[in-house]
Amino acid sequence: RVKPWGTGQAVLCCKGVVNEPFCVVNADDYYGKEPYKLIHDYLVNGHEKKDGEADICAAGFRLGNTLSENGGVTRGICTLDEEGRLIGIDETKNIVKTKDGAVIKTGLGDVPVDPDRIASMNMWGFEAGFIDMLEEGFRDFLSDIEEGDVKSEYLLPIYIDRLIKEKRAEVKVLPTNETWFGVTFQEDKAAVIEAFAKLVENGVYKDNLYA
């Protein structure tokens, strides 16, 4: 089909090119500096892993730092164990920022959600061998696709959630207080421009970053 198969396929395009630990991000999102350092340090420094399980890490953002002022968004709300390992990801739609925090808009009314919950923003750290696992999962995914289906996507969070449930992966969540920026709605653009201007003003980035 013409339409790409989603984030899982995007990473698979790196097969044969990426042969070392690597980080995955959405190209149209701003994550801040700290999460990159956290993932780099996790991948570079030694840490224990269980035999037969993929060793994965993920940046964990405070949900309230990832919401738009201009409408509902979809976020992967994380459930963690006592040691900060990911138990599961709940892809939650229509989360709206409010003056008191956040709510999930549903057909049955608003459901409050804690803005301090950890959310995944699709920022992952993987070992090189993960690409082989991803390819195996893609074959399974394609075998279940009906002819003519042009909408189904092979998404990283869904596949990783499956690996966790099958006890084939362990995911360490690395909490960060950074604020996510992105243009989900056209109205977000002005706020993002202002946010970047403040980062330059505060010396986080140089004014002529690309010069």
PDB file of C-alpha atoms in Angstrom:
ATOM      1  CA  ARG A   1       0.000   0.000   0.000  1.00  0.00           C
ATOM      2  CA  VAL A   2       1.048   3.656  -0.329  1.00  0.00           C
ATOM      3  CA  LYS A   3       0.420   4.665   3.297  1.00  0.00           C
ATOM      4  CA  PRO A   4       3.334   3.781   5.647  1.00  0.00           C
ATOM      5  CA  TRP A   5       2.731   1.116   8.290  1.00  0.00           C
ATOM      6  CA  GLY A   6       3.547   3.287  11.312  1.00  0.00           C
ATOM      7  CA  THR A   7       6.363   3.803  13.806  1.00  0.00           C
ATOM      8  CA  GLY A   8       7.338   0.136  13.972  1.00  0.00           C
ATOM      9  CA  GLN A   9       7.987   0.026  10.231  1.00  0.00           C
ATOM     10  CA  ALA A  10       9.867   3.331  10.417  1.00  0.00           C
ATOM     11  CA  VAL A  11      12.387   1.788  12.828  1.00  0.00           C
ATOM     12  CA  LEU A  12      12.620  -1.345  10.682  1.00  0.00           C
ATOM     13  CA  CYS A  13      13.893   0.852   7.835  1.00  0.00           C
ATOM     14  CA  CYS A  14      17.118   1.138   9.863  1.00  0.00           C
ATOM     15  CA  LYS A  15      17.798  -2.613   9.686  1.00  0.00           C
ATOM     16  CA  GLY A  16      21.332  -3.222   8.433  1.00  0.00           C
ATOM     17  CA  VAL A  17      22.288   0.422   9.046  1.00  0.00           C
ATOM     18  CA  VAL A  18      21.942   0.770  12.819  1.00  0.00           C
ATOM     19  CA  ASN A  19      24.061  -1.855  14.570  1.00  0.00           C
ATOM     20  CA  GLU A  20      24.469  -0.305  18.009  1.00  0.00           C
ATOM     21  CA  PRO A  21      22.173   0.906  20.810  1.00  0.00           C
ATOM     22  CA  PHE A  22      19.912   3.681  19.554  1.00  0.00           C
ATOM     23  CA  CYS A  23      17.239   6.191  20.553  1.00  0.00           C
ATOM     24  CA  VAL A  24      13.889   6.663  18.792  1.00  0.00           C
ATOM     25  CA  VAL A  25      11.950   9.947  18.815  1.00  0.00           C
ATOM     26  CA  ASN A  26       9.139  11.565  16.859  1.00  0.00           C
ATOM     27  CA  ALA A  27      10.734  13.993  14.413  1.00  0.00           C
ATOM     28  CA  ASP A  28       8.031  16.637  14.936  1.00  0.00           C
ATOM     29  CA  ASP A  29       8.234  16.752  18.747  1.00  0.00           C
ATOM     30  CA  TYR A  30      10.478  18.748  21.080  1.00  0.00           C
ATOM     31  CA  TYR A  31      11.502  16.720  24.119  1.00  0.00           C
ATOM     32  CA  GLY A  32      14.027  18.945  25.878  1.00  0.00           C
ATOM     33  CA  LYS A  33      17.663  18.096  26.630  1.00  0.00           C
ATOM     34  CA  GLU A  34      17.362  15.988  29.784  1.00  0.00           C
ATOM     35  CA  PRO A  35      15.574  12.954  28.289  1.00  0.00           C
ATOM     36  CA  TYR A  36      18.319  12.519  25.679  1.00  0.00           C
ATOM     37  CA  LYS A  37      20.952  12.485  28.392  1.00  0.00           C
ATOM     38  CA  LEU A  38      18.945  10.016  30.488  1.00  0.00           C
ATOM     39  CA  ILE A  39      18.556   7.595  27.588  1.00  0.00           C
ATOM     40  CA  HIS A  40      22.180   8.012  26.486  1.00  0.00           C
ATOM     41  CA  ASP A  41      23.454   7.257  29.974  1.00  0.00           C
ATOM     42  CA  TYR A  42      21.186   4.230  30.309  1.00  0.00           C
ATOM     43  CA  LEU A  43      22.321   2.743  27.005  1.00  0.00           C
ATOM     44  CA  VAL A  44      26.020   3.465  27.569  1.00  0.00           C
ATOM     45  CA  ASN A  45      26.371   2.511  31.217  1.00  0.00           C
ATOM     46  CA  GLY A  46      26.196  -1.105  32.248  1.00  0.00           C
ATOM     47  CA  HIS A  47      23.047  -2.407  33.908  1.00  0.00           C
ATOM     48  CA  GLU A  48      21.616  -5.802  34.684  1.00  0.00           C
ATOM     49  CA  LYS A  49      19.209  -7.480  32.286  1.00  0.00           C
ATOM     50  CA  LYS A  50      17.305 -10.731  32.319  1.00  0.00           C
ATOM     51  CA  ASP A  51      18.323 -13.451  29.879  1.00  0.00           C
ATOM     52  CA  GLY A  52      15.973 -13.724  26.927  1.00  0.00           C
ATOM     53  CA  GLU A  53      14.350 -10.345  27.507  1.00  0.00           C
ATOM     54  CA  ALA A  54      14.851  -7.214  25.431  1.00  0.00           C
ATOM     55  CA  ASP A  55      16.370  -4.378  27.475  1.00  0.00           C
ATOM     56  CA  ILE A  56      14.428  -1.199  26.690  1.00  0.00           C
ATOM     57  CA  CYS A  57      14.219   2.236  28.293  1.00  0.00           C
ATOM     58  CA  ALA A  58      11.760   5.079  27.791  1.00  0.00           C
ATOM     59  CA  ALA A  59      11.559   8.720  28.790  1.00  0.00           C
ATOM     60  CA  GLY A  60       8.637   9.217  31.163  1.00  0.00           C
ATOM     61  CA  PHE A  61       7.064  12.666  31.006  1.00  0.00           C
ATOM     62  CA  ARG A  62       4.690  14.194  33.539  1.00  0.00           C
ATOM     63  CA  LEU A  63       1.313  14.071  31.757  1.00  0.00           C
ATOM     64  CA  GLY A  64       0.562  17.709  32.620  1.00  0.00           C
ATOM     65  CA  ASN A  65       3.734  18.771  30.767  1.00  0.00           C
ATOM     66  CA  THR A  66       2.532  17.189  27.513  1.00  0.00           C
ATOM     67  CA  LEU A  67      -0.947  18.675  27.067  1.00  0.00           C
ATOM     68  CA  SER A  68      -2.151  21.279  24.586  1.00  0.00           C
ATOM     69  CA  GLU A  69      -3.967  24.462  25.548  1.00  0.00           C
ATOM     70  CA  ASN A  70      -6.103  24.096  22.424  1.00  0.00           C
ATOM     71  CA  GLY A  71      -7.823  20.708  22.532  1.00  0.00           C
ATOM     72  CA  GLY A  72      -7.726  17.032  23.366  1.00  0.00           C
ATOM     73  CA  VAL A  73      -4.662  14.871  22.716  1.00  0.00           C
ATOM     74  CA  THR A  74      -3.823  11.171  22.792  1.00  0.00           C
ATOM     75  CA  ARG A  75      -1.161  10.066  25.255  1.00  0.00           C
ATOM     76  CA  GLY A  76       0.279   6.750  26.337  1.00  0.00           C
ATOM     77  CA  ILE A  77      -0.417   6.730  30.084  1.00  0.00           C
ATOM     78  CA  CYS A  78       2.033   4.417  31.820  1.00  0.00           C
ATOM     79  CA  THR A  79       1.590   2.006  34.686  1.00  0.00           C
ATOM     80  CA  LEU A  80       4.841   1.286  36.546  1.00  0.00           C
ATOM     81  CA  ASP A  81       5.944  -1.191  39.172  1.00  0.00           C
ATOM     82  CA  GLU A  82       7.712  -0.166  42.388  1.00  0.00           C
ATOM     83  CA  GLU A  83      11.110  -0.194  40.672  1.00  0.00           C
ATOM     84  CA  GLY A  84      10.068   2.105  37.840  1.00  0.00           C
ATOM     85  CA  ARG A  85       9.608  -0.615  35.250  1.00  0.00           C
ATOM     86  CA  LEU A  86       6.798  -0.353  32.746  1.00  0.00           C
ATOM     87  CA  ILE A  87       3.883  -2.734  33.324  1.00  0.00           C
ATOM     88  CA  GLY A  88       1.684  -1.427  30.526  1.00  0.00           C
ATOM     89  CA  ILE A  89       0.749   1.536  28.329  1.00  0.00           C
ATOM     90  CA  ASP A  90      -2.831   2.713  27.969  1.00  0.00           C
ATOM     91  CA  GLU A  91      -3.237   4.733  24.749  1.00  0.00           C
ATOM     92  CA  THR A  92      -5.755   7.281  26.021  1.00  0.00           C
ATOM     93  CA  LYS A  93      -7.578   9.600  23.633  1.00  0.00           C
ATOM     94  CA  ASN A  94      -9.023  13.083  24.120  1.00  0.00           C
ATOM     95  CA  ILE A  95      -7.112  14.187  27.225  1.00  0.00           C
ATOM     96  CA  VAL A  96      -7.894  17.841  27.821  1.00  0.00           C
ATOM     97  CA  LYS A  97      -6.044  20.320  30.010  1.00  0.00           C
ATOM     98  CA  THR A  98      -8.196  22.091  32.642  1.00  0.00           C
ATOM     99  CA  LYS A  99      -7.569  24.744  35.264  1.00  0.00           C
ATOM    100  CA  ASP A 100      -7.563  22.007  37.911  1.00  0.00           C
ATOM    101  CA  GLY A 101      -5.414  19.508  35.989  1.00  0.00           C
ATOM    102  CA  ALA A 102      -6.749  17.276  33.224  1.00  0.00           C
ATOM    103  CA  VAL A 103      -9.771  15.224  32.197  1.00  0.00           C
ATOM    104  CA  ILE A 104     -10.477  12.514  29.665  1.00  0.00           C
ATOM    105  CA  LYS A 105     -13.449  13.495  27.490  1.00  0.00           C
ATOM    106  CA  THR A 106     -15.740  10.489  26.974  1.00  0.00           C
ATOM    107  CA  GLY A 107     -19.228   9.928  25.665  1.00  0.00           C
ATOM    108  CA  LEU A 108     -20.356   9.461  29.270  1.00  0.00           C
ATOM    109  CA  GLY A 109     -18.765  12.652  30.570  1.00  0.00           C
ATOM    110  CA  ASP A 110     -15.408  13.902  31.840  1.00  0.00           C
ATOM    111  CA  VAL A 111     -13.140  11.526  33.743  1.00  0.00           C
ATOM    112  CA  PRO A 112     -10.471  13.252  35.882  1.00  0.00           C
ATOM    113  CA  VAL A 113      -6.900  12.093  35.330  1.00  0.00           C
ATOM    114  CA  ASP A 114      -3.899  12.923  37.507  1.00  0.00           C
ATOM    115  CA  PRO A 115      -1.587  15.343  35.623  1.00  0.00           C
ATOM    116  CA  ASP A 116       1.337  13.814  37.543  1.00  0.00           C
ATOM    117  CA  ARG A 117       0.815  10.418  35.880  1.00  0.00           C
ATOM    118  CA  ILE A 118       3.737   9.301  33.756  1.00  0.00           C
ATOM    119  CA  ALA A 119       3.147   9.492  30.009  1.00  0.00           C
ATOM    120  CA  SER A 120       5.156   7.997  27.164  1.00  0.00           C
ATOM    121  CA  MET A 121       5.841  10.372  24.282  1.00  0.00           C
ATOM    122  CA  ASN A 122       7.345   7.717  22.000  1.00  0.00           C
ATOM    123  CA  MET A 123      10.925   8.384  23.118  1.00  0.00           C
ATOM    124  CA  TRP A 124      12.655   5.016  23.479  1.00  0.00           C
ATOM    125  CA  GLY A 125      16.127   3.553  23.936  1.00  0.00           C
ATOM    126  CA  PHE A 126      16.862   0.133  22.405  1.00  0.00           C
ATOM    127  CA  GLU A 127      19.657  -2.359  21.992  1.00  0.00           C
ATOM    128  CA  ALA A 128      20.582  -3.052  18.367  1.00  0.00           C
ATOM    129  CA  GLY A 129      19.080  -6.554  18.573  1.00  0.00           C
ATOM    130  CA  PHE A 130      15.617  -5.083  19.114  1.00  0.00           C
ATOM    131  CA  ILE A 131      15.303  -4.505  15.362  1.00  0.00           C
ATOM    132  CA  ASP A 132      15.309  -8.271  14.788  1.00  0.00           C
ATOM    133  CA  MET A 133      12.489  -8.680  17.328  1.00  0.00           C
ATOM    134  CA  LEU A 134      10.599  -5.854  15.655  1.00  0.00           C
ATOM    135  CA  GLU A 135      10.916  -7.593  12.287  1.00  0.00           C
ATOM    136  CA  GLU A 136       9.542 -10.810  13.746  1.00  0.00           C
ATOM    137  CA  GLY A 137       6.571  -8.909  15.160  1.00  0.00           C
ATOM    138  CA  PHE A 138       5.978  -7.169  11.835  1.00  0.00           C
ATOM    139  CA  ARG A 139       5.613 -10.510  10.084  1.00  0.00           C
ATOM    140  CA  ASP A 140       2.986 -11.527  12.650  1.00  0.00           C
ATOM    141  CA  PHE A 141       1.237  -8.177  12.226  1.00  0.00           C
ATOM    142  CA  LEU A 142       1.092  -8.490   8.429  1.00  0.00           C
ATOM    143  CA  SER A 143      -0.262 -12.040   8.617  1.00  0.00           C
ATOM    144  CA  ASP A 144      -3.346 -10.690  10.413  1.00  0.00           C
ATOM    145  CA  ILE A 145      -4.023  -7.814   8.000  1.00  0.00           C
ATOM    146  CA  GLU A 146      -7.065  -8.207   5.781  1.00  0.00           C
ATOM    147  CA  GLU A 147      -6.739  -7.486   2.080  1.00  0.00           C
ATOM    148  CA  GLY A 148      -7.534  -3.863   1.319  1.00  0.00           C
ATOM    149  CA  ASP A 149      -6.797  -2.618   4.840  1.00  0.00           C
ATOM    150  CA  VAL A 150      -5.145   0.790   4.392  1.00  0.00           C
ATOM    151  CA  LYS A 151      -5.485   2.072   7.956  1.00  0.00           C
ATOM    152  CA  SER A 152      -3.903  -0.452  10.340  1.00  0.00           C
ATOM    153  CA  GLU A 153      -0.539   0.591  11.765  1.00  0.00           C
ATOM    154  CA  TYR A 154       2.329  -1.297  13.356  1.00  0.00           C
ATOM    155  CA  LEU A 155       2.973   0.952  16.355  1.00  0.00           C
ATOM    156  CA  LEU A 156       5.929   0.775  18.728  1.00  0.00           C
ATOM    157  CA  PRO A 157       3.934   1.270  21.973  1.00  0.00           C
ATOM    158  CA  ILE A 158       1.494  -1.510  21.086  1.00  0.00           C
ATOM    159  CA  TYR A 159       4.273  -3.950  20.162  1.00  0.00           C
ATOM    160  CA  ILE A 160       6.313  -3.102  23.271  1.00  0.00           C
ATOM    161  CA  ASP A 161       3.227  -3.543  25.453  1.00  0.00           C
ATOM    162  CA  ARG A 162       2.793  -6.995  23.898  1.00  0.00           C
ATOM    163  CA  LEU A 163       6.441  -7.901  24.611  1.00  0.00           C
ATOM    164  CA  ILE A 164       6.015  -6.889  28.261  1.00  0.00           C
ATOM    165  CA  LYS A 165       2.906  -9.008  28.663  1.00  0.00           C
ATOM    166  CA  GLU A 166       4.683 -11.963  27.026  1.00  0.00           C
ATOM    167  CA  LYS A 167       7.655 -11.395  29.405  1.00  0.00           C
ATOM    168  CA  ARG A 168       9.958 -10.907  26.427  1.00  0.00           C
ATOM    169  CA  ALA A 169      10.996  -7.371  27.351  1.00  0.00           C
ATOM    170  CA  GLU A 170      11.711  -5.234  30.377  1.00  0.00           C
ATOM    171  CA  VAL A 171      11.271  -1.478  30.062  1.00  0.00           C
ATOM    172  CA  LYS A 172      12.886   0.940  32.495  1.00  0.00           C
ATOM    173  CA  VAL A 173      11.069   4.282  32.604  1.00  0.00           C
ATOM    174  CA  LEU A 174      13.342   7.297  33.126  1.00  0.00           C
ATOM    175  CA  PRO A 175      11.275  10.151  34.646  1.00  0.00           C
ATOM    176  CA  THR A 176      11.884  13.695  33.430  1.00  0.00           C
ATOM    177  CA  ASN A 177      10.422  17.081  34.351  1.00  0.00           C
ATOM    178  CA  GLU A 178      11.034  18.490  30.874  1.00  0.00           C
ATOM    179  CA  THR A 179       8.109  20.069  29.053  1.00  0.00           C
ATOM    180  CA  TRP A 180       7.120  18.637  25.672  1.00  0.00           C
ATOM    181  CA  PHE A 181       6.370  20.994  22.785  1.00  0.00           C
ATOM    182  CA  GLY A 182       4.499  20.076  19.640  1.00  0.00           C
ATOM    183  CA  VAL A 183       2.001  21.430  17.133  1.00  0.00           C
ATOM    184  CA  THR A 184      -1.028  19.192  17.504  1.00  0.00           C
ATOM    185  CA  PHE A 185      -3.391  22.012  16.567  1.00  0.00           C
ATOM    186  CA  GLN A 186      -2.770  25.023  14.345  1.00  0.00           C
ATOM    187  CA  GLU A 187      -3.332  27.235  17.374  1.00  0.00           C
ATOM    188  CA  ASP A 188      -0.346  25.590  19.128  1.00  0.00           C
ATOM    189  CA  LYS A 189       2.136  27.166  16.717  1.00  0.00           C
ATOM    190  CA  ALA A 190       2.271  30.590  18.405  1.00  0.00           C
ATOM    191  CA  ALA A 191       2.853  29.039  21.851  1.00  0.00           C
ATOM    192  CA  VAL A 192       5.649  26.815  20.515  1.00  0.00           C
ATOM    193  CA  ILE A 193       7.377  29.766  18.833  1.00  0.00           C
ATOM    194  CA  GLU A 194       7.173  31.697  22.098  1.00  0.00           C
ATOM    195  CA  ALA A 195       8.521  28.731  24.071  1.00  0.00           C
ATOM    196  CA  PHE A 196      11.560  28.396  21.806  1.00  0.00           C
ATOM    197  CA  ALA A 197      12.184  32.142  22.007  1.00  0.00           C
ATOM    198  CA  LYS A 198      12.298  31.854  25.803  1.00  0.00           C
ATOM    199  CA  LEU A 199      14.765  28.944  25.584  1.00  0.00           C
ATOM    200  CA  VAL A 200      17.078  31.133  23.493  1.00  0.00           C
ATOM    201  CA  GLU A 201      16.554  34.092  25.836  1.00  0.00           C
ATOM    202  CA  ASN A 202      17.478  31.911  28.826  1.00  0.00           C
ATOM    203  CA  GLY A 203      20.642  30.663  27.123  1.00  0.00           C
ATOM    204  CA  VAL A 204      19.485  27.067  26.647  1.00  0.00           C
ATOM    205  CA  TYR A 205      20.148  27.402  22.900  1.00  0.00           C
ATOM    206  CA  LYS A 206      22.131  29.872  20.810  1.00  0.00           C
ATOM    207  CA  ASP A 207      20.204  32.341  18.720  1.00  0.00           C
ATOM    208  CA  ASN A 208      22.053  31.224  15.569  1.00  0.00           C
ATOM    209  CA  LEU A 209      21.728  27.508  16.290  1.00  0.00           C
ATOM    210  CA  TYR A 210      21.899  26.481  12.620  1.00  0.00           C
ATOM    211  CA  ALA A 211      24.411  29.088  11.484  1.00  0.00           C
TER     212      ALA A 211
END
